[in-house]
Every structure is written in C-alpha cells, then in structure tokens.
Amino acid sequence: KRHRFWETQPVGQFRDLGDPTVTEGPIEPPIPLSDVKPDPYTLPASYDWSTCDISDDAVATEVYNLLTANYVEDDENMFRFNYSREFLRWALRPPAYFTAWHIGVRVKSSKKLVAFITGVPARIRVRNDVVGMAEINFLCVHKKLRSKRLAPVMIKEVTRRVHLENMWQAAYTAGVVLPTPITTTQYWHRSLNPKKLIEVGFSRLGPRMTMSRTIKLYKLPDSVITPGFRKMELRDVPAVTRLLQGYLAQFVVAPDFDDADVEHWLLPREDVVESYVVECPQTHELTDFCSFYTLPSSILSNQNYSVLKAAYSYYNVATKTPLLQLMNDALIVAKQKEYDVFNALDVMHNGKFLKELKFGPGDGQLHYYLYNYRLQHPLKPSDLGLVLL
Ligand SMILES: CCCCCCCCCCCCCC(=O)CSCCNC(=O)CCNC(=O)[C@H](O)C(C)(C)COP(=O)(O)OP(=O)(O)OC[C@H]1O[C@@H](n2cnc3c(N)ncnc32)[C@H](O)[C@@H]1OP(=O)(O)O
Ligand SMILES: CCOC(=O)c1cnc2ccc(OC)cc2c1SCCC#N
C-alpha cells in the first residue's frame, strides 16, 4: 500500500524491519530553532488555522461538538467515541502543556470548527532513554471534508509547532495501520451490563445461554473485597508515584511520571478518571493501585439506548494484593458506578487477568507509533507501559 505522506516522514518504514544495520533511536537529528519554518503551513483556500484555548467554555463546546459528530467510530459504525468536555480539558492540560499545540481549522467565512489535532508534552522512556515527546491525539476532520489530504497538513503543522518547542519525537496510536507500528495491541471487553450490550448488538447470547444465565455469569459482588481499598487522595501522590515508577521501570516504553504528572493524570476526577489505592490497615503503607478513565460512546443506531458508559483500564500496580483480586475490585467499583463495560488493552500485565476476569477479545486493534524514533524490531504488547487516551 502506498503511503504518499507517511513515506516522506521520519518514521520507521516497513522496508527497514529486520534490517540489522538500522540502529535504535532518533531517525533525524534536531535542527536549529532558527531553521524551523516560522509560519504555519498553507491550508486550502477558505480555511484558517485557529489555536483552540480549551479553557474557554465556548471553544471547549465547539471542540466537543466536532468530535462528538466526527471522531472515531468502530468498523461496524455501532459506536462513536463521545469524549466529554471535562475529559478533554483534563487530557489537554497536563503539566507544561502548550495551548499552541491545540490546533483547530476553521472555515474563514462562518468560523465553523471543521478539523482538530492536539499535542501534549510528555517524558517517555524508551529503554534507558528518557525523551521529551509530544503525545498526539484527537486528529479529526469533519465528515464532509474527508479525503482532501487535510490530515497531512495538520500533522505537518502540529509537527512544526512541536519543533518550535525544541521537541523532535512524538507518540501516538491509531486503529489504522501506518508506517510503522512499534507494537499492535488488542482491546478486551468485560461486560458489566450484558443485557444492554446484547440489546445494542455488541454482544450476542451464547449458544445454550438464556439472558438470566448470562446476567448471572457476569454478576459481581456488591462491594470490594480487598481490605484498605479506597479512593486515591492528594496526600497519596508521593507514594503512588513511587509505586508507578517502580512498576513501569520493567517496560521498554513507558511514561517517566513525576509527582506533578501523577497528581494530574491519576487524582480522581468525577466522570473523567477514577483511581484507588490499597492502604495496608496495619502499616498504612500503600501497596497497590488501580485506575480507569471514563470514555462514553454514542450508540449510533439503537432505539432504546443512545450512550454506552465505558471504563478504560489505565495504570494498575499490584505489589501485595493479587492482580486478579485488585482488578476484580476495579470491576466491582465500575459496576457500582453503573458502567456498562470495562475495557482493557493487552498491554503491561493485563494479559494475566483478562481471561480469568471474563474479558472477551474485541475485534479492534490499536497500533502504537513513535515519530522520529526507530526501534530495531516491534515490541510485544506486554513490553508496553504506555496508555494514551
Ligand atoms: C516531532 C513531533 C511530531 C508530531 C506528529 C506525529 C505524527 C502524528 C500523526 C497523527 C496521529 C493522530 C492520532 C490520533 O488522533 C488517534 S487516531 C484517531 C484519528 N481520528 C479518527 O479516526 C477520527 C475520524 N477520522 C477522521 O477524522 C479522518 O479520517 C482523519 C483525520 C483521521 C484522516 O483524514 P482523511 O480525510 O480521512 O484523510 P486525508 O486528509 O485525505 O489524509 C490521508 C492521509 O492521512 C493518513 N491518515 C489517515 N488516518 C490517520 C491517522 N489516524 N493517523 C495518522 N495518519 C492518518 C493516511 O494514511 C493518508 O496518508 P498516506 O497517503 O501517507 O497513507
Ligand atoms: C462494548 C465494547 O466496545 C467499546 O467499548 C467501544 C465503544 N466505543 C467505540 C468507539 C469507537 C471505536 O472505534 C475503534 C471503538 C469503540 C469500542 S471498541 C474499541 C474501544 C475499546 N475497548
């Protein structure tokens, strides 16, 4: 398959795979900031660039409305991601974020927001190399403006703005195969509300299974079973940072979280991100941690339901509690909060609990990519310690 745009970019090319002469690391060196193109790329006539201040209510609403109608759908067009405004504010304003990396495209005459792409800064470790990277996300072109080669211009523009901040690498995921994935992960789904999932057509009654038998199969206790399991609080940040750093060190690619990052990414925010710690009742030390984020989806064609409430496994660390028990408590809490499904990728150690806790494999894959950083060979999903929103 020809990739006319991606073949021009500093990304691993399919032809490099297995070539023992390719070294790991940056593909192109940084250039002097004075050599970075000082002005924005040229958009097709009648469109303008528009930096989006997500802190502004009106702008956050425009971004929400664009994504809710035009962002990612599954292959069967059953669902479309429905990121909330509060979630977008959280996702786009981590420590040291740049508003300039929240890039919109507007119609000159009407000012209508018709396209969007974002970057946020992150410190990502690749083996022993900690690299300042941009995490790129929320690339979206309005359905009516597709296949006009707008995406390459938007990607080049966000690249230019990242270069202006003296950063030269990026990380991103996609459901589509591009040059060249560093790994390919699988979504797994744990039904919490099987009746609704069957009703919307995602799940089907198993052979020789009645609805009541299916509901019983996925039933969970009414309360968590781990002593000391509680919501994370601000005072837990230093201990959670230590737990996470210790755990993530084993993966080939992982975020290099400090206290400020942990405070932003993991402190609970209602309907955005939930995190729990296990505090040993005797010693009061924090021994375990689990978290999931809230990403609803619009249900695109069902008479009885319009929204799917989905929880997505985020970062989990089990040092004393068995991982199975810790994650089962996460399922119990998600069920208590009326999520319909708990989703997880087969990254990190998730593979150890998926089958046992009655997750089923999805038919969607999520490919992970690095920009301007080559790995000698693709990773196993269990080598990956990075979850992008
Ligand atoms: C140093 C800093 C570096 C920062 C930048 C790093 C890189 C960041 C990269 C971005 C990471 C985003 C991560 C992210 O947001 C998470 S993945 C979610 C992407 N968004 C969606 O799927 C929403 C629905 N789809 C759309 O809005 C459009 O279909 C989009 C906008 C996706 C493409 O618009 P379109 O109207 O359908 O297509 P054209 O404009 O005509 O362009 C066609 C070209 O675009 C290539 N394409 C298609 N989908 C892509 C995707 N998901 N990533 C990268 N490239 C993608 C395609 O291969 C082709 O290039 P090729 O001819 O070479 O094959
Ligand atoms: C019930 C299980 O499927 C989903 O939760 C779901 C929801 N909304 C989506 C919107 C766009 C979409 O595009 C790939 C997929 C979904 C999916 S399946 C993959 C995400 C996970 N887990």
Tab-separated table of C-alpha atoms and ligand atoms in Angstrom:
chain	number	residue	atom	x	y	z
A	1	LYS	CA	0.000	0.000	0.000
A	2	ARG	CA	1.452	3.425	-0.930
A	3	HIS	CA	1.669	5.979	1.871
A	4	ARG	CA	2.424	9.116	-0.136
A	5	PHE	CA	2.542	11.282	3.011
A	6	TRP	CA	3.968	8.863	5.541
A	7	GLU	CA	6.786	7.850	3.170
A	8	THR	CA	8.043	11.435	3.454
A	9	GLN	CA	8.140	11.370	7.250
A	10	PRO	CA	10.875	10.292	9.697
A	11	VAL	CA	9.108	7.150	10.829
A	12	GLY	CA	10.165	3.536	10.628
A	13	GLN	CA	9.385	2.330	7.119
A	14	PHE	CA	8.116	-1.186	6.536
A	15	ARG	CA	11.241	-1.839	4.403
A	16	ASP	CA	13.509	-1.264	7.467
A	17	LEU	CA	12.029	-4.116	9.504
A	18	GLY	CA	14.608	-6.805	10.208
A	19	ASP	CA	17.422	-4.736	8.713
A	20	PRO	CA	20.246	-5.350	11.232
A	21	THR	CA	22.028	-2.184	10.129
A	22	VAL	CA	19.245	0.090	11.419
A	23	THR	CA	20.092	1.424	14.859
A	24	GLU	CA	17.580	2.241	17.585
A	25	GLY	CA	16.941	5.888	18.355
A	26	PRO	CA	16.126	9.159	16.631
A	27	ILE	CA	15.892	8.948	12.842
A	28	GLU	CA	16.640	12.640	12.142
A	29	PRO	CA	18.695	14.997	14.357
A	30	PRO	CA	17.182	18.206	15.792
A	31	ILE	CA	17.549	21.286	13.617
A	32	PRO	CA	18.418	24.804	14.853
A	33	LEU	CA	15.243	26.559	16.021
A	34	SER	CA	16.017	29.345	13.537
A	35	ASP	CA	15.658	26.761	10.733
A	36	VAL	CA	12.160	25.696	11.835
A	37	LYS	CA	9.545	27.093	9.443
A	38	PRO	CA	8.394	30.265	11.289
A	39	ASP	CA	4.936	30.483	9.734
A	40	PRO	CA	2.059	27.992	9.550
A	41	TYR	CA	1.619	25.611	6.629
A	42	THR	CA	-0.742	26.727	3.914
A	43	LEU	CA	-4.308	25.469	4.231
A	44	PRO	CA	-6.666	25.138	1.256
A	45	ALA	CA	-8.296	28.479	0.447
A	46	SER	CA	-11.304	29.397	2.653
A	47	TYR	CA	-9.799	27.725	5.763
A	48	ASP	CA	-7.816	29.268	8.629
A	49	TRP	CA	-5.723	27.875	11.450
A	50	SER	CA	-7.243	28.578	14.856
A	51	THR	CA	-5.443	27.880	18.131
A	52	CYS	CA	-8.093	26.473	20.490
A	53	ASP	CA	-7.998	27.546	24.156
A	54	ILE	CA	-9.747	24.538	25.706
A	55	SER	CA	-10.089	26.533	28.980
A	56	ASP	CA	-12.594	28.771	27.185
A	57	ASP	CA	-16.088	27.286	27.608
A	58	ALA	CA	-17.255	28.264	24.140
A	59	VAL	CA	-14.174	26.733	22.491
A	60	ALA	CA	-14.420	23.571	24.588
A	61	THR	CA	-18.022	23.243	23.390
A	62	GLU	CA	-17.005	23.686	19.739
A	63	VAL	CA	-14.301	21.022	20.108
A	64	TYR	CA	-16.719	18.705	21.912
A	65	ASN	CA	-19.325	19.171	19.165
A	66	LEU	CA	-16.832	18.497	16.368
A	67	LEU	CA	-15.532	15.298	17.993
A	68	THR	CA	-18.922	14.026	19.094
A	69	ALA	CA	-20.154	14.090	15.494
A	70	ASN	CA	-16.949	13.302	13.563
A	71	TYR	CA	-14.435	11.394	15.725
A	72	VAL	CA	-13.580	7.677	15.755
A	73	GLU	CA	-16.226	5.039	15.034
A	74	ASP	CA	-15.811	1.274	15.177
A	75	ASP	CA	-15.719	-0.641	11.906
A	76	GLU	CA	-19.422	-1.512	12.138
A	77	ASN	CA	-20.402	2.105	12.907
A	78	MET	CA	-22.128	0.890	16.082
A	79	PHE	CA	-20.317	3.369	18.363
A	80	ARG	CA	-18.568	6.736	18.156
A	81	PHE	CA	-16.293	7.990	20.966
A	82	ASN	CA	-18.002	10.756	22.933
A	83	TYR	CA	-15.198	12.389	24.950
A	84	SER	CA	-16.738	14.830	27.434
A	85	ARG	CA	-15.647	18.471	27.713
A	86	GLU	CA	-14.239	17.878	31.198
A	87	PHE	CA	-12.324	14.866	29.893
A	88	LEU	CA	-10.868	16.978	27.029
A	89	ARG	CA	-9.823	19.717	29.476
A	90	TRP	CA	-8.047	17.061	31.581
A	91	ALA	CA	-6.457	15.305	28.608
A	92	LEU	CA	-5.144	18.525	27.055
A	93	ARG	CA	-3.805	20.435	30.072
A	94	PRO	CA	-1.156	18.278	31.771
A	95	PRO	CA	1.867	19.954	33.423
A	96	ALA	CA	3.767	22.212	30.979
A	97	TYR	CA	1.117	21.988	28.233
A	98	PHE	CA	1.124	24.386	25.264
A	99	THR	CA	-2.151	25.941	24.118
A	100	ALA	CA	-0.436	26.422	20.735
A	101	TRP	CA	-0.486	22.620	20.336
A	102	HIS	CA	-4.301	22.560	20.439
A	103	ILE	CA	-4.844	23.277	16.750
A	104	GLY	CA	-8.160	23.857	15.020
A	105	VAL	CA	-9.120	24.571	11.400
A	106	ARG	CA	-12.000	26.946	10.815
A	107	VAL	CA	-13.982	27.947	7.715
A	108	LYS	CA	-12.928	31.548	7.003
A	109	SER	CA	-16.480	32.841	6.403
A	110	SER	CA	-18.536	31.012	9.032
A	111	LYS	CA	-15.696	30.478	11.584
A	112	LYS	CA	-17.039	26.907	11.937
A	113	LEU	CA	-14.547	24.496	13.503
A	114	VAL	CA	-14.102	21.699	10.962
A	115	ALA	CA	-10.867	19.990	11.983
A	116	PHE	CA	-8.675	19.494	15.050
A	117	ILE	CA	-5.381	17.951	16.166
A	118	THR	CA	-3.616	18.153	19.535
A	119	GLY	CA	-0.281	17.565	21.200
A	120	VAL	CA	0.631	17.451	24.880
A	121	PRO	CA	4.207	17.213	26.224
A	122	ALA	CA	5.290	14.033	27.998
A	123	ARG	CA	8.527	12.446	29.159
A	124	ILE	CA	8.590	8.966	27.635
A	125	ARG	CA	11.326	6.461	28.417
A	126	VAL	CA	12.381	4.146	25.586
A	127	ARG	CA	14.608	1.509	27.198
A	128	ASN	CA	17.124	3.698	29.082
A	129	ASP	CA	16.494	6.830	27.045
A	130	VAL	CA	14.074	9.408	28.550
A	131	VAL	CA	12.819	11.522	25.642
A	132	GLY	CA	10.698	14.696	25.709
A	133	MET	CA	7.875	13.831	23.302
A	134	ALA	CA	4.579	15.184	22.089
A	135	GLU	CA	1.627	12.825	22.563
A	136	ILE	CA	-0.567	13.460	19.535
A	137	ASN	CA	-4.306	12.848	19.749
A	138	PHE	CA	-7.808	13.939	18.702
A	139	LEU	CA	-6.940	14.220	14.991
A	140	CYS	CA	-10.325	14.820	13.438
A	141	VAL	CA	-11.566	16.147	10.089
A	142	HIS	CA	-15.283	16.818	9.652
A	143	LYS	CA	-17.006	14.014	7.738
A	144	LYS	CA	-17.799	16.400	4.896
A	145	LEU	CA	-14.110	17.285	4.388
A	146	ARG	CA	-12.601	13.829	4.261
A	147	SER	CA	-10.141	12.541	1.631
A	148	LYS	CA	-8.930	16.031	0.713
A	149	ARG	CA	-5.414	15.435	2.151
A	150	LEU	CA	-6.177	17.796	5.078
A	151	ALA	CA	-4.709	15.361	7.633
A	152	PRO	CA	-1.128	15.568	6.300
A	153	VAL	CA	-1.206	19.373	6.501
A	154	MET	CA	-2.492	19.219	10.086
A	155	ILE	CA	0.161	16.673	11.025
A	156	LYS	CA	2.894	18.834	9.497
A	157	GLU	CA	1.556	21.905	11.344
A	158	VAL	CA	1.497	20.236	14.760
A	159	THR	CA	4.982	18.871	13.989
A	160	ARG	CA	6.185	22.385	13.211
A	161	ARG	CA	4.767	23.767	16.472
A	162	VAL	CA	6.342	20.914	18.454
A	163	HIS	CA	9.698	21.625	16.752
A	164	LEU	CA	9.404	25.279	17.840
A	165	GLU	CA	9.474	23.974	21.447
A	166	ASN	CA	12.671	22.065	20.646
A	167	MET	CA	10.983	18.679	20.768
A	168	TRP	CA	11.667	16.170	17.977
A	169	GLN	CA	9.799	12.979	18.859
A	170	ALA	CA	6.136	12.039	19.275
A	171	ALA	CA	3.976	9.114	20.380
A	172	TYR	CA	0.535	8.314	19.029
A	173	THR	CA	-1.884	5.441	18.483
A	174	ALA	CA	-4.300	4.630	15.691
A	175	GLY	CA	-6.729	1.925	14.730
A	176	VAL	CA	-5.317	2.069	11.199
A	177	VAL	CA	-2.005	0.551	10.078
A	178	LEU	CA	0.548	3.216	9.128
A	179	PRO	CA	4.353	3.074	8.773
A	180	THR	CA	5.275	1.546	11.233
A	181	PRO	CA	3.722	0.256	14.470
A	182	ILE	CA	6.094	-0.297	17.402
A	183	THR	CA	3.502	-2.760	18.632
A	184	THR	CA	-0.075	-3.800	17.939
A	185	THR	CA	-2.397	-4.241	20.909
A	186	GLN	CA	-5.801	-5.850	21.264
A	187	TYR	CA	-8.851	-4.412	23.009
A	188	TRP	CA	-10.604	-6.725	25.527
A	189	HIS	CA	-14.057	-6.062	26.951
A	190	ARG	CA	-15.585	-7.165	30.276
A	191	SER	CA	-19.396	-6.935	30.227
A	192	LEU	CA	-20.853	-5.230	33.308
A	193	ASN	CA	-24.331	-4.749	31.839
A	194	PRO	CA	-24.672	-7.730	29.477
A	195	LYS	CA	-28.363	-7.094	28.850
A	196	LYS	CA	-27.603	-3.630	27.367
A	197	LEU	CA	-24.614	-4.917	25.345
A	198	ILE	CA	-26.806	-7.613	23.802
A	199	GLU	CA	-29.649	-5.147	23.209
A	200	VAL	CA	-27.354	-2.723	21.313
A	201	GLY	CA	-25.967	-5.594	19.246
A	202	PHE	CA	-22.399	-5.615	20.575
A	203	SER	CA	-22.730	-8.966	22.361
A	204	ARG	CA	-24.860	-11.960	21.452
A	205	LEU	CA	-26.435	-14.548	23.734
A	206	GLY	CA	-24.087	-17.530	23.816
A	207	PRO	CA	-25.333	-20.894	22.481
A	208	ARG	CA	-27.485	-22.691	25.121
A	209	MET	CA	-27.417	-19.434	27.169
A	210	THR	CA	-30.529	-17.612	28.434
A	211	MET	CA	-30.462	-13.917	29.294
A	212	SER	CA	-30.790	-14.666	33.036
A	213	ARG	CA	-27.936	-17.198	32.784
A	214	THR	CA	-25.823	-14.561	31.003
A	215	ILE	CA	-26.584	-11.900	33.629
A	216	LYS	CA	-25.590	-14.380	36.358
A	217	LEU	CA	-22.347	-15.232	34.518
A	218	TYR	CA	-21.203	-11.576	34.704
A	219	LYS	CA	-22.603	-10.843	38.181
A	220	LEU	CA	-20.183	-9.152	40.600
A	221	PRO	CA	-20.245	-8.711	44.406
A	222	ASP	CA	-21.873	-5.524	45.684
A	223	SER	CA	-18.701	-4.341	47.407
A	224	VAL	CA	-14.920	-4.632	47.041
A	225	ILE	CA	-13.176	-7.414	48.934
A	226	THR	CA	-9.633	-6.016	49.486
A	227	PRO	CA	-9.125	-4.575	52.994
A	228	GLY	CA	-7.844	-0.981	52.757
A	229	PHE	CA	-9.118	-0.434	49.201
A	230	ARG	CA	-10.101	3.254	48.936
A	231	LYS	CA	-10.198	6.220	46.551
A	232	MET	CA	-6.853	7.905	45.933
A	233	GLU	CA	-6.371	11.308	47.639
A	234	LEU	CA	-3.893	14.170	47.145
A	235	ARG	CA	-1.817	13.001	50.146
A	236	ASP	CA	-1.229	9.665	48.303
A	237	VAL	CA	0.583	11.270	45.348
A	238	PRO	CA	4.205	10.672	46.506
A	239	ALA	CA	3.517	7.032	47.386
A	240	VAL	CA	1.618	6.413	44.132
A	241	THR	CA	4.456	7.998	42.150
A	242	ARG	CA	6.918	5.607	43.810
A	243	LEU	CA	4.647	2.606	43.153
A	244	LEU	CA	4.197	3.588	39.498
A	245	GLN	CA	7.867	4.378	38.832
A	246	GLY	CA	8.848	1.027	40.336
A	247	TYR	CA	6.295	-0.832	38.233
A	248	LEU	CA	6.770	0.978	34.907
A	249	ALA	CA	10.579	0.531	35.007
A	250	GLN	CA	10.163	-3.019	33.641
A	251	PHE	CA	8.622	-1.951	30.323
A	252	VAL	CA	10.518	-0.999	27.169
A	253	VAL	CA	8.364	2.088	26.514
A	254	ALA	CA	6.681	3.853	29.442
A	255	PRO	CA	5.956	7.349	30.765
A	256	ASP	CA	8.508	8.796	33.197
A	257	PHE	CA	5.931	10.128	35.712
A	258	ASP	CA	6.941	12.550	38.489
A	259	ASP	CA	4.689	13.772	41.363
A	260	ALA	CA	3.231	16.596	39.239
A	261	ASP	CA	2.358	14.145	36.447
A	262	VAL	CA	0.781	11.683	38.927
A	263	GLU	CA	-1.223	14.477	40.528
A	264	HIS	CA	-2.601	15.496	37.123
A	265	TRP	CA	-3.100	12.132	35.429
A	266	LEU	CA	-4.196	9.996	38.381
A	267	LEU	CA	-6.007	12.072	41.037
A	268	PRO	CA	-9.698	11.147	40.744
A	269	ARG	CA	-11.909	13.485	38.708
A	270	GLU	CA	-15.614	12.692	38.601
A	271	ASP	CA	-16.699	11.171	35.289
A	272	VAL	CA	-13.143	11.543	33.942
A	273	VAL	CA	-10.683	9.350	35.842
A	274	GLU	CA	-11.044	7.070	38.894
A	275	SER	CA	-8.119	5.811	40.930
A	276	TYR	CA	-7.902	3.617	44.002
A	277	VAL	CA	-5.140	2.658	46.398
A	278	VAL	CA	-4.816	-0.217	48.847
A	279	GLU	CA	-3.626	1.133	52.204
A	280	CYS	CA	-2.402	-1.675	54.477
A	281	PRO	CA	-4.654	-1.433	57.560
A	282	GLN	CA	-1.736	-2.337	59.877
A	283	THR	CA	1.202	-0.390	58.449
A	284	HIS	CA	-0.733	2.286	56.494
A	285	GLU	CA	1.679	1.833	53.587
A	286	LEU	CA	0.243	1.935	50.051
A	287	THR	CA	0.787	-1.473	48.491
A	288	ASP	CA	-1.370	-1.415	45.330
A	289	PHE	CA	-3.014	0.947	42.882
A	290	CYS	CA	-5.584	0.688	40.111
A	291	SER	CA	-7.223	3.263	37.826
A	292	PHE	CA	-9.570	3.586	34.884
A	293	TYR	CA	-10.774	6.514	32.768
A	294	THR	CA	-14.325	7.312	31.662
A	295	LEU	CA	-14.920	7.450	27.914
A	296	PRO	CA	-18.572	7.155	26.894
A	297	SER	CA	-19.579	6.390	23.333
A	298	SER	CA	-22.596	7.409	21.336
A	299	ILE	CA	-24.606	4.370	20.273
A	300	LEU	CA	-25.281	5.136	16.641
A	301	SER	CA	-28.418	3.252	15.809
A	302	ASN	CA	-30.437	1.799	18.640
A	303	GLN	CA	-33.994	2.715	19.595
A	304	ASN	CA	-33.602	2.177	23.321
A	305	TYR	CA	-30.093	3.429	24.158
A	306	SER	CA	-28.051	6.442	22.988
A	307	VAL	CA	-24.947	6.274	25.208
A	308	LEU	CA	-22.599	3.475	26.236
A	309	LYS	CA	-20.858	4.118	29.562
A	310	ALA	CA	-17.387	2.595	29.204
A	311	ALA	CA	-14.454	2.426	31.636
A	312	TYR	CA	-10.948	2.001	30.233
A	313	SER	CA	-8.200	0.367	32.284
A	314	TYR	CA	-5.442	2.953	32.827
A	315	TYR	CA	-2.463	2.160	35.147
A	316	ASN	CA	-2.560	-0.693	37.686
A	317	VAL	CA	0.166	-1.773	40.118
A	318	ALA	CA	-0.212	-4.823	42.355
A	319	THR	CA	2.657	-5.421	44.811
A	320	LYS	CA	0.864	-7.205	47.709
A	321	THR	CA	-2.732	-7.807	46.576
A	322	PRO	CA	-3.045	-10.437	43.828
A	323	LEU	CA	-3.544	-8.606	40.488
A	324	LEU	CA	-6.671	-10.690	39.825
A	325	GLN	CA	-8.232	-9.568	43.112
A	326	LEU	CA	-7.212	-5.925	42.607
A	327	MET	CA	-8.715	-5.806	39.115
A	328	ASN	CA	-11.835	-7.644	40.252
A	329	ASP	CA	-12.303	-4.847	42.815
A	330	ALA	CA	-11.926	-2.332	39.957
A	331	LEU	CA	-14.704	-4.180	38.083
A	332	ILE	CA	-16.864	-4.120	41.234
A	333	VAL	CA	-16.422	-0.347	41.614
A	334	ALA	CA	-17.129	0.211	37.900
A	335	LYS	CA	-20.316	-1.845	38.195
A	336	GLN	CA	-21.336	0.145	41.320
A	337	LYS	CA	-20.895	3.320	39.242
A	338	GLU	CA	-23.125	1.849	36.514
A	339	TYR	CA	-20.548	1.445	33.738
A	340	ASP	CA	-21.824	-0.863	31.005
A	341	VAL	CA	-18.429	-2.272	30.058
A	342	PHE	CA	-14.834	-2.275	31.343
A	343	ASN	CA	-12.289	-2.198	28.514
A	344	ALA	CA	-8.576	-3.045	28.652
A	345	LEU	CA	-5.702	-3.410	26.222
A	346	ASP	CA	-3.415	-6.444	26.409
A	347	VAL	CA	-0.506	-4.162	27.424
A	348	MET	CA	1.617	-4.336	30.609
A	349	HIS	CA	0.497	-7.301	32.759
A	350	ASN	CA	-3.139	-7.032	31.690
A	351	GLY	CA	-2.844	-10.363	29.865
A	352	LYS	CA	-2.687	-12.055	33.280
A	353	PHE	CA	-6.232	-11.119	34.277
A	354	LEU	CA	-8.194	-10.705	31.049
A	355	LYS	CA	-9.448	-14.262	30.529
A	356	GLU	CA	-9.817	-15.093	34.225
A	357	LEU	CA	-11.964	-11.998	34.875
A	358	LYS	CA	-14.235	-12.825	31.910
A	359	PHE	CA	-12.953	-10.224	29.427
A	360	GLY	CA	-13.603	-11.164	25.812
A	361	PRO	CA	-11.311	-10.148	22.952
A	362	GLY	CA	-12.571	-7.268	20.812
A	363	ASP	CA	-12.217	-7.209	17.037
A	364	GLY	CA	-10.457	-3.817	17.129
A	365	GLN	CA	-6.681	-3.427	17.252
A	366	LEU	CA	-4.796	-0.395	18.484
A	367	HIS	CA	-1.409	0.268	16.894
A	368	TYR	CA	1.217	2.285	18.787
A	369	TYR	CA	3.628	4.594	16.934
A	370	LEU	CA	6.715	6.695	17.618
A	371	TYR	CA	7.608	9.627	15.363
A	372	ASN	CA	11.299	10.193	14.582
A	373	TYR	CA	12.389	7.300	16.782
A	374	ARG	CA	13.176	3.863	15.376
A	375	LEU	CA	13.143	0.577	17.284
A	376	GLN	CA	15.132	-2.400	15.980
A	377	HIS	CA	12.023	-4.619	15.990
A	378	PRO	CA	8.387	-4.380	17.078
A	379	LEU	CA	7.596	-4.925	20.773
A	380	LYS	CA	5.236	-7.411	22.371
A	381	PRO	CA	2.191	-5.621	23.869
A	382	SER	CA	3.428	-6.768	27.294
A	383	ASP	CA	6.628	-4.717	26.704
A	384	LEU	CA	4.494	-1.576	26.545
A	385	GLY	CA	3.823	0.500	29.669
A	386	LEU	CA	2.057	3.427	27.980
A	387	VAL	CA	-1.711	4.080	27.799
A	388	LEU	CA	-2.808	7.013	25.601
A	389	LEU	CA	-6.330	8.456	25.990
B	1	LIG	C1	8.047	15.821	16.478
B	1	LIG	C2	6.523	15.964	16.641
B	1	LIG	C3	5.676	15.118	15.607
B	1	LIG	C4	4.128	15.297	15.833
B	1	LIG	C5	3.338	14.492	14.786
B	1	LIG	C6	3.492	12.999	14.946
B	1	LIG	C7	2.562	12.252	13.964
B	1	LIG	C8	1.095	12.315	14.384
B	1	LIG	C9	0.187	11.586	13.395
B	1	LIG	C10	-1.299	11.735	13.750
B	1	LIG	C11	-1.701	10.858	14.920
B	1	LIG	C12	-3.179	11.006	15.280
B	1	LIG	C13	-3.503	10.133	16.478
B	1	LIG	C14	-4.955	10.245	16.905
B	1	LIG	O1	-5.561	11.293	16.810
B	1	LIG	C15	-5.672	8.985	17.428
B	1	LIG	S1	-6.206	8.006	15.965
B	1	LIG	C16	-7.768	8.781	15.611
B	1	LIG	C17	-7.731	9.518	14.280
B	1	LIG	N1	-9.025	10.145	14.056
B	1	LIG	C18	-10.092	9.492	13.564
B	1	LIG	O2	-10.048	8.334	13.208
B	1	LIG	C19	-11.379	10.318	13.512
B	1	LIG	C20	-12.217	10.002	12.281
B	1	LIG	N2	-11.422	10.142	11.068
B	1	LIG	C21	-11.041	11.378	10.605
B	1	LIG	O3	-11.310	12.410	11.188
B	1	LIG	C22	-10.192	11.397	9.348
B	1	LIG	O4	-10.397	10.185	8.646
B	1	LIG	C23	-8.686	11.569	9.638
B	1	LIG	C24	-8.455	12.970	10.199
B	1	LIG	C25	-8.194	10.514	10.625
B	1	LIG	C26	-7.905	11.414	8.332
B	1	LIG	O5	-8.393	12.368	7.395
B	1	LIG	P1	-8.939	11.868	5.960
B	1	LIG	O6	-9.739	12.989	5.369
B	1	LIG	O7	-9.574	10.545	6.129
B	1	LIG	O8	-7.601	11.620	5.085
B	1	LIG	P2	-6.755	12.738	4.320
B	1	LIG	O9	-6.856	14.029	4.986
B	1	LIG	O10	-7.118	12.695	2.863
B	1	LIG	O11	-5.247	12.196	4.513
B	1	LIG	C27	-4.924	10.853	4.174
B	1	LIG	C28	-3.585	10.581	4.801
B	1	LIG	O12	-3.750	10.619	6.231
B	1	LIG	C29	-3.287	9.378	6.772
B	1	LIG	N3	-4.072	9.028	7.956
B	1	LIG	C30	-5.347	8.583	7.993
B	1	LIG	N4	-5.723	8.354	9.255
B	1	LIG	C31	-4.659	8.659	10.051
B	1	LIG	C32	-4.422	8.616	11.466
B	1	LIG	N5	-5.345	8.191	12.328
B	1	LIG	N6	-3.199	8.991	11.926
B	1	LIG	C33	-2.238	9.388	11.066
B	1	LIG	N7	-2.399	9.453	9.717
B	1	LIG	C34	-3.603	9.095	9.225
B	1	LIG	C35	-3.493	8.364	5.644
B	1	LIG	O13	-2.687	7.250	5.889
B	1	LIG	C36	-3.063	9.188	4.438
B	1	LIG	O14	-1.646	9.270	4.388
B	1	LIG	P3	-0.821	8.298	3.395
B	1	LIG	O15	-1.250	8.693	1.981
B	1	LIG	O16	0.617	8.537	3.668
B	1	LIG	O17	-1.262	6.905	3.749
B	2	LIG	C1	-18.565	-2.596	24.159
B	2	LIG	C2	-17.117	-2.719	23.789
B	2	LIG	O1	-16.737	-1.740	22.778
B	2	LIG	C3	-16.499	-0.487	23.209
B	2	LIG	O2	-16.479	-0.226	24.385
B	2	LIG	C4	-16.300	0.567	22.188
B	2	LIG	C5	-17.011	1.756	22.398
B	2	LIG	N1	-16.906	2.776	21.543
B	2	LIG	C6	-16.075	2.721	20.477
B	2	LIG	C7	-15.974	3.847	19.624
B	2	LIG	C8	-15.124	3.833	18.543
B	2	LIG	C9	-14.349	2.707	18.291
B	2	LIG	O3	-13.512	2.789	17.187
B	2	LIG	C10	-12.439	1.867	17.093
B	2	LIG	C11	-14.422	1.574	19.094
B	2	LIG	C12	-15.303	1.565	20.214
B	2	LIG	C13	-15.435	0.460	21.099
B	2	LIG	S1	-14.471	-0.989	20.857
B	2	LIG	C14	-12.768	-0.400	20.906
B	2	LIG	C15	-12.531	0.517	22.110
B	2	LIG	C16	-12.355	-0.374	23.247
B	2	LIG	N2	-12.250	-1.101	24.066
